[in-house]
Amino acid sequence: GDFRFYLTGRTVWRSLLYMTELFPDLGEQTARLTVRLTALRANYREVSHRASPAAVAPVVKADSYGLGFEPISSMLARAGADTFFVARLAEAISLRRVLPRARIFVLDGLTPGAAGAFVQYRLTPVLNSYDEILEWSAFARERGGRLDAAVHVDTGMNRSGLSRRELNQVAAQARELFDGVNLALVMSHLACADDPLSPMNRTQLERFRAALTLLPPAPASLAASAGIHLGRDYLFDIVRPGLALYGGNPRAGEPNPYDVVARLTARILQVRQAEIGETVGYGATFEARRPTVLATVAMGYADGMMRAMGRNGRVSLAGHKVPFAGRISMDLVTLDVTDVPAAARSRGGEVEFLGDGITLEEAARAAGSINHEIL
């Protein structure tokens, strides 16, 4: 149920465990990201339970949030998902090769001249503007058939989707614009769903409901991972989870109902002693204020470890949370392991940077970031 990425400098070796046969030492010498497909499946089932009776359409954009779209999407399809969202057209084409029968929505919509590729690979564009709807409609008429499309209505993000003016324009011309178009979905996106007390949620919900009355009847979708937790009013026909599937907590400050999917580890290369007054790393930013045991670990910012984590981040070693000692460098980090029992801090020991002992949210706070970016 697991597979691993072996991080060697800037190269990521992706595997379903067979890479250990090609590179037998990689598991010991490099950073390793283990992706638990069984946990992914459990999270899909949890989302499905929470969102029922709405359908669950996983978001697998950005290489399934960095975890590998091919094994991730294959597992989700086996778990029952038949509809997927990606951001880019190139992602959708790659995903089509993995999932020949799934419906695939492309959130970036219809870039000029790309209509032929959408038809060739049986992809559904999420049309974000009047001009996109106009182009897709004209393309459908030229082909003499009906083509599927989704329409994205902006309800407050001011990022993508039909503006109020465009929505009224499309509504006034709906019969002509959708003459050759099968409206497969109307969607919007919540700006503040991770904050259940934000009045923006209710405002966007009401705007979305109003928008639905102006467009031809179609399935509707408003909620992503955090929106699913806002209540039944936000579920509509389809939900679009991303973060929740991959083990992130969509509601900060509340218990995480989802299982850990990604576990990032690396090995201790060296253990050394620093005396009082000695410094560690670039810029000599760490100064030992006691006799200090240091562990140098095969992990760095070339492997994706955010340098900002070095200021106040923690990692897990044998169940103990230990701090960084000094700056994170390109392919090494140094840890203060003084308080870890000697038997657990030896050369070759495994250090966990993300996983069961260090949550995505803890790492994000240390980096001044969010759990999405950490993934």
Coordinates of C-alpha atoms in Angstrom, one line a residue, residues 21 118 174 232 277:
E21 CA 16.4 -3.1 -6.9
F118 CA -9.7 18.9 -25.4
A174 CA -27.7 31.4 -22.8
R232 CA -24.7 20.3 4.1
G277 CA 30.3 28.6 22.8

